[in-house]
Amino acid sequence: MDFKLGKGGDVRVILVLKDATSLEDGNKLYSYLKEKELFKGDSGEVYSNISYSGDKILLLGLGEEDKITANSLRQAFFKAGKELIKFKVESVDISIPEFNNTSYESAIQAVVEGLLQSEYSFEKYLTKKKTIPTIKDVYLDVLSEKENLTTKTIDETINLIDGIFLARDLANEPAMVMTPEKLANSAKEELEKLGVEVEIFGKEKIEELGMEAFLAVSKGSSKEPQLIVMNYNGDTSSNEKLALVGKGLTYDSGGYCIKTPGGMLTMHCDMAGSASVIGTMKAIAKSKLKKNVVGVVVACENMISGDAYKTGDIIGSMSGKTIEVINTDAEGRLTLADALWYAVKVAKADKVVDIATLTGACVAALGNINTGAVTNNEEFMNDVKKASEISGELTWELPHNDEYRELIKGTFADLKNSTTGGAGTITAGLFLEQFVDNTPWVHLDVAGTAYISKEMGYLPKGATGVPVKTLYYLVKEY
Ligand code: BES
Ligand code: MN
Ligand code: ZN
């Protein structure tokens, strides 16, 4: 899909506000539809009249003007994109007016994103493809004084979508393909050509670093763990560095605290957090953001074997803190404990966000709608919240009172990896907090949002790429 400025294309997309009395363009069709009550202009409503020899029009409802947001535009243009693909349309013309409550830039961003989102599918293993993108040219007729801004926004959104689609592709691959080693190689392949320095460390180096918690989780698998460190230095004049730390369980069977078949079914996606880190690094590097970011991914499998870790084990960690293994299925926090310590102490990041499909409790609390957040720094949390608002990816902060911190204290070791008494998402988050040594930190639990079992608006079934957009805007704006 190519974006061009100006008029052109076979099919005209006409934007319609709810209950508009008339339209400048396509009014005859609209009056007919209005009289028959076939089209009202509700947000995301589509009526296409794409005929062989006559009209080639698509009416796209945007709802009430005051209720238009970047996200409602994304959803609407996603639907328009799907309809255009259905009719095998190759080129379209869309004229973009100014909206009351949305800046021109974010409207353009939303239009471009929505259209691009309609092209995603993960069909490489289908012998007969279902989604075949057809749109080659999109002509955007924009306000003349906004042409430069539009061109910049288009390029940036294309890069962002590249990052999102990469995150989805990585996470949708089955675990038999997306092994720790394959994930590491993918990061190298995708990022090095964009100027990101990618270092891959295997078991030996991980042992040398003293990442005992990470190693304990990986022990049951025949596949070596991989520590993937990605350095993007977009601003050499500054020492500030943000770390993005991703949970990278390429498969989580639960270990000896084995999951049910239903619970295990989607656990090839337990590396979605790292996929979002790699996807974000790609978008940042492609758009050449003037910021310094280090991505840290800890990739391994949680399996069963004669060598696997067990309940009751007392393990160490890179930080020196000791941990009682209460539940081998609470493995993500163990791998992240060492990854966070590495980000803070070795990579020397001064702010950290971790992204993890960490707890089923988060799905119970927030469903597939909101990502759960836990922080040790409200100011930094606010930055993440603002980025999440720009992105349209919802995030909800959970409380972090000291009473919760009591729950993760161990009996025979400093900490325990699983608690009773509920609040599973908060206690998992506060376990991680133990390994950031007071560095401003936000934990994002994407267990419900990074993978969905039914499509939701522009988010496809399977891996969603959430929260790549939030991370991108966090890096860009703050
Ligand atoms: N990867 C799972 C969390 C998960 C559950 C992600 C559902 C996506 C969908 C994680 O490793 C896990 O198993 N967590 C346990 C923690 C518990 C044993 C303390 C859970 O949530 O049950
Ligand atoms: Mn688990
Ligand atoms: Zn897991």
mmCIF file with all atom_site columns, C-alpha atoms in Angstrom, residues 150-300:
data_model
loop_
_atom_site.group_PDB
_atom_site.id
_atom_site.type_symbol
_atom_site.label_atom_id
_atom_site.label_alt_id
_atom_site.label_comp_id
_atom_site.label_asym_id
_atom_site.label_entity_id
_atom_site.label_seq_id
_atom_site.pdbx_PDB_ins_code
_atom_site.Cartn_x
_atom_site.Cartn_y
_atom_site.Cartn_z
_atom_site.occupancy
_atom_site.B_iso_or_equiv
_atom_site.pdbx_formal_charge
_atom_site.auth_seq_id
_atom_site.auth_comp_id
_atom_site.auth_asym_id
_atom_site.auth_atom_id
_atom_site.pdbx_PDB_model_num
ATOM 1   C CA . THR A 1 150 ? 1.172  14.555  6.404  1.00 0.00 ? 150 THR A CA 1
ATOM 2   C CA . THR A 1 151 ? 4.185  13.129  4.581  1.00 0.00 ? 151 THR A CA 1
ATOM 3   C CA . LYS A 1 152 ? 6.115  12.845  7.843  1.00 0.00 ? 152 LYS A CA 1
ATOM 4   C CA . THR A 1 153 ? 3.192  11.247  9.638  1.00 0.00 ? 153 THR A CA 1
ATOM 5   C CA . ILE A 1 154 ? 2.630  8.732   6.836  1.00 0.00 ? 154 ILE A CA 1
ATOM 6   C CA . ASP A 1 155 ? 6.275  7.610   6.926  1.00 0.00 ? 155 ASP A CA 1
ATOM 7   C CA . GLU A 1 156 ? 6.275  7.343   10.689 1.00 0.00 ? 156 GLU A CA 1
ATOM 8   C CA . THR A 1 157 ? 3.051  5.338   10.736 1.00 0.00 ? 157 THR A CA 1
ATOM 9   C CA . ILE A 1 158 ? 4.356  2.924   8.102  1.00 0.00 ? 158 ILE A CA 1
ATOM 10  C CA . ASN A 1 159 ? 7.425  2.324   10.297 1.00 0.00 ? 159 ASN A CA 1
ATOM 11  C CA . LEU A 1 160 ? 5.260  1.851   13.354 1.00 0.00 ? 160 LEU A CA 1
ATOM 12  C CA . ILE A 1 161 ? 3.070  -0.670  11.547 1.00 0.00 ? 161 ILE A CA 1
ATOM 13  C CA . ASP A 1 162 ? 6.229  -2.519  10.430 1.00 0.00 ? 162 ASP A CA 1
ATOM 14  C CA . GLY A 1 163 ? 7.150  -2.849  14.089 1.00 0.00 ? 163 GLY A CA 1
ATOM 15  C CA . ILE A 1 164 ? 3.661  -3.999  15.080 1.00 0.00 ? 164 ILE A CA 1
ATOM 16  C CA . PHE A 1 165 ? 3.469  -6.576  12.289 1.00 0.00 ? 165 PHE A CA 1
ATOM 17  C CA . LEU A 1 166 ? 6.923  -7.883  13.187 1.00 0.00 ? 166 LEU A CA 1
ATOM 18  C CA . ALA A 1 167 ? 5.847  -8.293  16.819 1.00 0.00 ? 167 ALA A CA 1
ATOM 19  C CA . ARG A 1 168 ? 2.733  -10.175 15.675 1.00 0.00 ? 168 ARG A CA 1
ATOM 20  C CA . ASP A 1 169 ? 4.644  -12.414 13.279 1.00 0.00 ? 169 ASP A CA 1
ATOM 21  C CA . LEU A 1 170 ? 7.244  -13.349 15.892 1.00 0.00 ? 170 LEU A CA 1
ATOM 22  C CA . ALA A 1 171 ? 4.606  -14.194 18.486 1.00 0.00 ? 171 ALA A CA 1
ATOM 23  C CA . ASN A 1 172 ? 2.291  -16.070 16.115 1.00 0.00 ? 172 ASN A CA 1
ATOM 24  C CA . GLU A 1 173 ? 4.995  -18.551 15.089 1.00 0.00 ? 173 GLU A CA 1
ATOM 25  C CA . PRO A 1 174 ? 4.618  -21.917 16.779 1.00 0.00 ? 174 PRO A CA 1
ATOM 26  C CA . ALA A 1 175 ? 7.130  -22.737 19.509 1.00 0.00 ? 175 ALA A CA 1
ATOM 27  C CA . MET A 1 176 ? 8.672  -25.478 17.350 1.00 0.00 ? 176 MET A CA 1
ATOM 28  C CA . VAL A 1 177 ? 9.820  -22.705 15.005 1.00 0.00 ? 177 VAL A CA 1
ATOM 29  C CA . MET A 1 178 ? 10.259 -19.700 17.301 1.00 0.00 ? 178 MET A CA 1
ATOM 30  C CA . THR A 1 179 ? 12.865 -21.183 19.623 1.00 0.00 ? 179 THR A CA 1
ATOM 31  C CA . PRO A 1 180 ? 15.064 -18.959 21.815 1.00 0.00 ? 180 PRO A CA 1
ATOM 32  C CA . GLU A 1 181 ? 17.804 -19.169 19.196 1.00 0.00 ? 181 GLU A CA 1
ATOM 33  C CA . LYS A 1 182 ? 15.430 -18.314 16.351 1.00 0.00 ? 182 LYS A CA 1
ATOM 34  C CA . LEU A 1 183 ? 14.095 -15.333 18.306 1.00 0.00 ? 183 LEU A CA 1
ATOM 35  C CA . ALA A 1 184 ? 17.647 -14.093 18.817 1.00 0.00 ? 184 ALA A CA 1
ATOM 36  C CA . ASN A 1 185 ? 18.486 -14.531 15.142 1.00 0.00 ? 185 ASN A CA 1
ATOM 37  C CA . SER A 1 186 ? 15.299 -12.755 14.108 1.00 0.00 ? 186 SER A CA 1
ATOM 38  C CA . ALA A 1 187 ? 16.204 -9.775  16.274 1.00 0.00 ? 187 ALA A CA 1
ATOM 39  C CA . LYS A 1 188 ? 19.646 -9.687  14.649 1.00 0.00 ? 188 LYS A CA 1
ATOM 40  C CA . GLU A 1 189 ? 18.253 -9.995  11.140 1.00 0.00 ? 189 GLU A CA 1
ATOM 41  C CA . GLU A 1 190 ? 15.600 -7.346  11.593 1.00 0.00 ? 190 GLU A CA 1
ATOM 42  C CA . LEU A 1 191 ? 17.550 -4.788  13.601 1.00 0.00 ? 191 LEU A CA 1
ATOM 43  C CA . GLU A 1 192 ? 21.218 -4.823  12.657 1.00 0.00 ? 192 GLU A CA 1
ATOM 44  C CA . LYS A 1 193 ? 20.532 -3.466  9.177  1.00 0.00 ? 193 LYS A CA 1
ATOM 45  C CA . LEU A 1 194 ? 18.798 -0.507  10.835 1.00 0.00 ? 194 LEU A CA 1
ATOM 46  C CA . GLY A 1 195 ? 21.845 0.375   12.883 1.00 0.00 ? 195 GLY A CA 1
ATOM 47  C CA . VAL A 1 196 ? 20.817 -1.331  16.104 1.00 0.00 ? 196 VAL A CA 1
ATOM 48  C CA . GLU A 1 197 ? 23.646 -3.175  17.821 1.00 0.00 ? 197 GLU A CA 1
ATOM 49  C CA . VAL A 1 198 ? 22.441 -6.687  18.670 1.00 0.00 ? 198 VAL A CA 1
ATOM 50  C CA . GLU A 1 199 ? 24.361 -8.913  21.077 1.00 0.00 ? 199 GLU A CA 1
ATOM 51  C CA . ILE A 1 200 ? 23.338 -12.510 21.696 1.00 0.00 ? 200 ILE A CA 1
ATOM 52  C CA . PHE A 1 201 ? 24.543 -14.398 24.747 1.00 0.00 ? 201 PHE A CA 1
ATOM 53  C CA . GLY A 1 202 ? 24.145 -18.159 25.198 1.00 0.00 ? 202 GLY A CA 1
ATOM 54  C CA . LYS A 1 203 ? 24.160 -20.336 28.293 1.00 0.00 ? 203 LYS A CA 1
ATOM 55  C CA . GLU A 1 204 ? 27.838 -19.921 29.083 1.00 0.00 ? 204 GLU A CA 1
ATOM 56  C CA . LYS A 1 205 ? 27.739 -16.136 29.213 1.00 0.00 ? 205 LYS A CA 1
ATOM 57  C CA . ILE A 1 206 ? 24.436 -16.221 31.116 1.00 0.00 ? 206 ILE A CA 1
ATOM 58  C CA . GLU A 1 207 ? 26.140 -18.425 33.721 1.00 0.00 ? 207 GLU A CA 1
ATOM 59  C CA . GLU A 1 208 ? 29.086 -16.058 33.834 1.00 0.00 ? 208 GLU A CA 1
ATOM 60  C CA . LEU A 1 209 ? 26.732 -13.156 34.510 1.00 0.00 ? 209 LEU A CA 1
ATOM 61  C CA . GLY A 1 210 ? 25.231 -15.106 37.407 1.00 0.00 ? 210 GLY A CA 1
ATOM 62  C CA . MET A 1 211 ? 21.690 -15.134 36.052 1.00 0.00 ? 211 MET A CA 1
ATOM 63  C CA . GLU A 1 212 ? 20.737 -18.041 38.271 1.00 0.00 ? 212 GLU A CA 1
ATOM 64  C CA . ALA A 1 213 ? 16.996 -17.409 38.276 1.00 0.00 ? 213 ALA A CA 1
ATOM 65  C CA . PHE A 1 214 ? 16.829 -17.234 34.477 1.00 0.00 ? 214 PHE A CA 1
ATOM 66  C CA . LEU A 1 215 ? 18.961 -20.387 34.223 1.00 0.00 ? 215 LEU A CA 1
ATOM 67  C CA . ALA A 1 216 ? 16.763 -22.268 36.697 1.00 0.00 ? 216 ALA A CA 1
ATOM 68  C CA . VAL A 1 217 ? 13.715 -21.763 34.496 1.00 0.00 ? 217 VAL A CA 1
ATOM 69  C CA . SER A 1 218 ? 15.539 -22.813 31.336 1.00 0.00 ? 218 SER A CA 1
ATOM 70  C CA . LYS A 1 219 ? 17.085 -25.954 32.829 1.00 0.00 ? 219 LYS A CA 1
ATOM 71  C CA . GLY A 1 220 ? 14.270 -28.325 31.871 1.00 0.00 ? 220 GLY A CA 1
ATOM 72  C CA . SER A 1 221 ? 14.535 -27.557 28.172 1.00 0.00 ? 221 SER A CA 1
ATOM 73  C CA . SER A 1 222 ? 16.917 -29.070 25.653 1.00 0.00 ? 222 SER A CA 1
ATOM 74  C CA . LYS A 1 223 ? 17.166 -25.644 24.050 1.00 0.00 ? 223 LYS A CA 1
ATOM 75  C CA . GLU A 1 224 ? 19.732 -23.170 25.330 1.00 0.00 ? 224 GLU A CA 1
ATOM 76  C CA . PRO A 1 225 ? 18.513 -19.925 26.864 1.00 0.00 ? 225 PRO A CA 1
ATOM 77  C CA . GLN A 1 226 ? 19.398 -16.728 25.023 1.00 0.00 ? 226 GLN A CA 1
ATOM 78  C CA . LEU A 1 227 ? 19.973 -13.252 26.384 1.00 0.00 ? 227 LEU A CA 1
ATOM 79  C CA . ILE A 1 228 ? 19.360 -10.723 23.621 1.00 0.00 ? 228 ILE A CA 1
ATOM 80  C CA . VAL A 1 229 ? 20.611 -7.168  24.118 1.00 0.00 ? 229 VAL A CA 1
ATOM 81  C CA . MET A 1 230 ? 19.711 -4.543  21.535 1.00 0.00 ? 230 MET A CA 1
ATOM 82  C CA . ASN A 1 231 ? 21.301 -1.111  21.684 1.00 0.00 ? 231 ASN A CA 1
ATOM 83  C CA . TYR A 1 232 ? 19.886 1.826   19.778 1.00 0.00 ? 232 TYR A CA 1
ATOM 84  C CA . ASN A 1 233 ? 21.776 5.070   20.250 1.00 0.00 ? 233 ASN A CA 1
ATOM 85  C CA . GLY A 1 234 ? 19.812 7.783   18.495 1.00 0.00 ? 234 GLY A CA 1
ATOM 86  C CA . ASP A 1 235 ? 21.135 10.596  20.683 1.00 0.00 ? 235 ASP A CA 1
ATOM 87  C CA . THR A 1 236 ? 24.850 10.424  21.350 1.00 0.00 ? 236 THR A CA 1
ATOM 88  C CA . SER A 1 237 ? 24.735 13.857  23.012 1.00 0.00 ? 237 SER A CA 1
ATOM 89  C CA . SER A 1 238 ? 22.750 12.434  25.923 1.00 0.00 ? 238 SER A CA 1
ATOM 90  C CA . ASN A 1 239 ? 23.479 9.839   28.594 1.00 0.00 ? 239 ASN A CA 1
ATOM 91  C CA . GLU A 1 240 ? 19.815 9.114   29.190 1.00 0.00 ? 240 GLU A CA 1
ATOM 92  C CA . LYS A 1 241 ? 18.762 5.612   28.336 1.00 0.00 ? 241 LYS A CA 1
ATOM 93  C CA . LEU A 1 242 ? 15.445 3.829   28.553 1.00 0.00 ? 242 LEU A CA 1
ATOM 94  C CA . ALA A 1 243 ? 15.390 0.038   28.853 1.00 0.00 ? 243 ALA A CA 1
ATOM 95  C CA . LEU A 1 244 ? 12.628 -2.100  27.385 1.00 0.00 ? 244 LEU A CA 1
ATOM 96  C CA . VAL A 1 245 ? 12.725 -5.537  28.973 1.00 0.00 ? 245 VAL A CA 1
ATOM 97  C CA . GLY A 1 246 ? 10.681 -8.386  27.489 1.00 0.00 ? 246 GLY A CA 1
ATOM 98  C CA . LYS A 1 247 ? 9.519  -11.727 28.845 1.00 0.00 ? 247 LYS A CA 1
ATOM 99  C CA . GLY A 1 248 ? 10.598 -14.279 26.274 1.00 0.00 ? 248 GLY A CA 1
ATOM 100 C CA . LEU A 1 249 ? 9.155  -17.666 27.146 1.00 0.00 ? 249 LEU A CA 1
ATOM 101 C CA . THR A 1 250 ? 9.076  -19.273 23.704 1.00 0.00 ? 250 THR A CA 1
ATOM 102 C CA . TYR A 1 251 ? 7.000  -21.976 25.398 1.00 0.00 ? 251 TYR A CA 1
ATOM 103 C CA . ASP A 1 252 ? 5.518  -22.206 28.876 1.00 0.00 ? 252 ASP A CA 1
ATOM 104 C CA . SER A 1 253 ? 4.272  -25.683 29.743 1.00 0.00 ? 253 SER A CA 1
ATOM 105 C CA . GLY A 1 254 ? 4.129  -24.661 33.386 1.00 0.00 ? 254 GLY A CA 1
ATOM 106 C CA . GLY A 1 255 ? 6.991  -27.021 34.194 1.00 0.00 ? 255 GLY A CA 1
ATOM 107 C CA . TYR A 1 256 ? 6.236  -29.559 36.960 1.00 0.00 ? 256 TYR A CA 1
ATOM 108 C CA . CYS A 1 257 ? 3.299  -27.365 38.010 1.00 0.00 ? 257 CYS A CA 1
ATOM 109 C CA . ILE A 1 258 ? 2.012  -28.307 34.594 1.00 0.00 ? 258 ILE A CA 1
ATOM 110 C CA . LYS A 1 259 ? -0.756 -26.366 32.890 1.00 0.00 ? 259 LYS A CA 1
ATOM 111 C CA . THR A 1 260 ? -4.016 -27.853 31.627 1.00 0.00 ? 260 THR A CA 1
ATOM 112 C CA . PRO A 1 261 ? -4.244 -28.487 27.866 1.00 0.00 ? 261 PRO A CA 1
ATOM 113 C CA . GLY A 1 262 ? -6.441 -25.406 27.512 1.00 0.00 ? 262 GLY A CA 1
ATOM 114 C CA . GLY A 1 263 ? -4.056 -23.277 29.521 1.00 0.00 ? 263 GLY A CA 1
ATOM 115 C CA . MET A 1 264 ? -1.077 -24.493 27.519 1.00 0.00 ? 264 MET A CA 1
ATOM 116 C CA . LEU A 1 265 ? -2.650 -24.019 24.096 1.00 0.00 ? 265 LEU A CA 1
ATOM 117 C CA . THR A 1 266 ? -1.503 -20.454 23.529 1.00 0.00 ? 266 THR A CA 1
ATOM 118 C CA . MET A 1 267 ? 1.767  -20.605 25.443 1.00 0.00 ? 267 MET A CA 1
ATOM 119 C CA . HIS A 1 268 ? 3.891  -20.248 22.296 1.00 0.00 ? 268 HIS A CA 1
ATOM 120 C CA . CYS A 1 269 ? 2.821  -16.612 22.690 1.00 0.00 ? 269 CYS A CA 1
ATOM 121 C CA . ASP A 1 270 ? 4.452  -16.320 26.114 1.00 0.00 ? 270 ASP A CA 1
ATOM 122 C CA . MET A 1 271 ? 7.247  -14.422 24.361 1.00 0.00 ? 271 MET A CA 1
ATOM 123 C CA . ALA A 1 272 ? 4.859  -11.689 23.168 1.00 0.00 ? 272 ALA A CA 1
ATOM 124 C CA . GLY A 1 273 ? 6.499  -9.231  25.569 1.00 0.00 ? 273 GLY A CA 1
ATOM 125 C CA . SER A 1 274 ? 9.875  -9.719  23.883 1.00 0.00 ? 274 SER A CA 1
ATOM 126 C CA . ALA A 1 275 ? 8.246  -9.633  20.468 1.00 0.00 ? 275 ALA A CA 1
ATOM 127 C CA . SER A 1 276 ? 6.871  -6.206  21.372 1.00 0.00 ? 276 SER A CA 1
ATOM 128 C CA . VAL A 1 277 ? 10.336 -5.067  22.453 1.00 0.00 ? 277 VAL A CA 1
ATOM 129 C CA . ILE A 1 278 ? 11.888 -6.214  19.170 1.00 0.00 ? 278 ILE A CA 1
ATOM 130 C CA . GLY A 1 279 ? 9.015  -4.685  17.176 1.00 0.00 ? 279 GLY A CA 1
ATOM 131 C CA . THR A 1 280 ? 9.382  -1.383  19.012 1.00 0.00 ? 280 THR A CA 1
ATOM 132 C CA . MET A 1 281 ? 13.148 -1.332  18.428 1.00 0.00 ? 281 MET A CA 1
ATOM 133 C CA . LYS A 1 282 ? 12.446 -1.775  14.736 1.00 0.00 ? 282 LYS A CA 1
ATOM 134 C CA . ALA A 1 283 ? 9.959  1.109   14.590 1.00 0.00 ? 283 ALA A CA 1
ATOM 135 C CA . ILE A 1 284 ? 12.237 3.403   16.608 1.00 0.00 ? 284 ILE A CA 1
ATOM 136 C CA . ALA A 1 285 ? 15.258 2.654   14.446 1.00 0.00 ? 285 ALA A CA 1
ATOM 137 C CA . LYS A 1 286 ? 13.346 2.998   11.176 1.00 0.00 ? 286 LYS A CA 1
ATOM 138 C CA . SER A 1 287 ? 12.004 6.384   12.241 1.00 0.00 ? 287 SER A CA 1
ATOM 139 C CA . LYS A 1 288 ? 15.441 7.385   13.554 1.00 0.00 ? 288 LYS A CA 1
ATOM 140 C CA . LEU A 1 289 ? 14.098 8.728   16.855 1.00 0.00 ? 289 LEU A CA 1
ATOM 141 C CA . LYS A 1 290 ? 16.641 10.868  18.661 1.00 0.00 ? 290 LYS A CA 1
ATOM 142 C CA . LYS A 1 291 ? 16.619 8.781   21.832 1.00 0.00 ? 291 LYS A CA 1
ATOM 143 C CA . ASN A 1 292 ? 18.715 6.065   23.434 1.00 0.00 ? 292 ASN A CA 1
ATOM 144 C CA . VAL A 1 293 ? 16.999 2.768   24.058 1.00 0.00 ? 293 VAL A CA 1
ATOM 145 C CA . VAL A 1 294 ? 18.274 -0.623  25.118 1.00 0.00 ? 294 VAL A CA 1
ATOM 146 C CA . GLY A 1 295 ? 16.119 -3.690  24.575 1.00 0.00 ? 295 GLY A CA 1
ATOM 147 C CA . VAL A 1 296 ? 16.748 -6.667  26.831 1.00 0.00 ? 296 VAL A CA 1
ATOM 148 C CA . VAL A 1 297 ? 15.092 -9.990  26.091 1.00 0.00 ? 297 VAL A CA 1
ATOM 149 C CA . VAL A 1 298 ? 15.471 -13.190 28.092 1.00 0.00 ? 298 VAL A CA 1
ATOM 150 C CA . ALA A 1 299 ? 14.400 -16.103 25.918 1.00 0.00 ? 299 ALA A CA 1
ATOM 151 C CA . CYS A 1 300 ? 13.953 -19.716 27.041 1.00 0.00 ? 300 CYS A CA 1
#
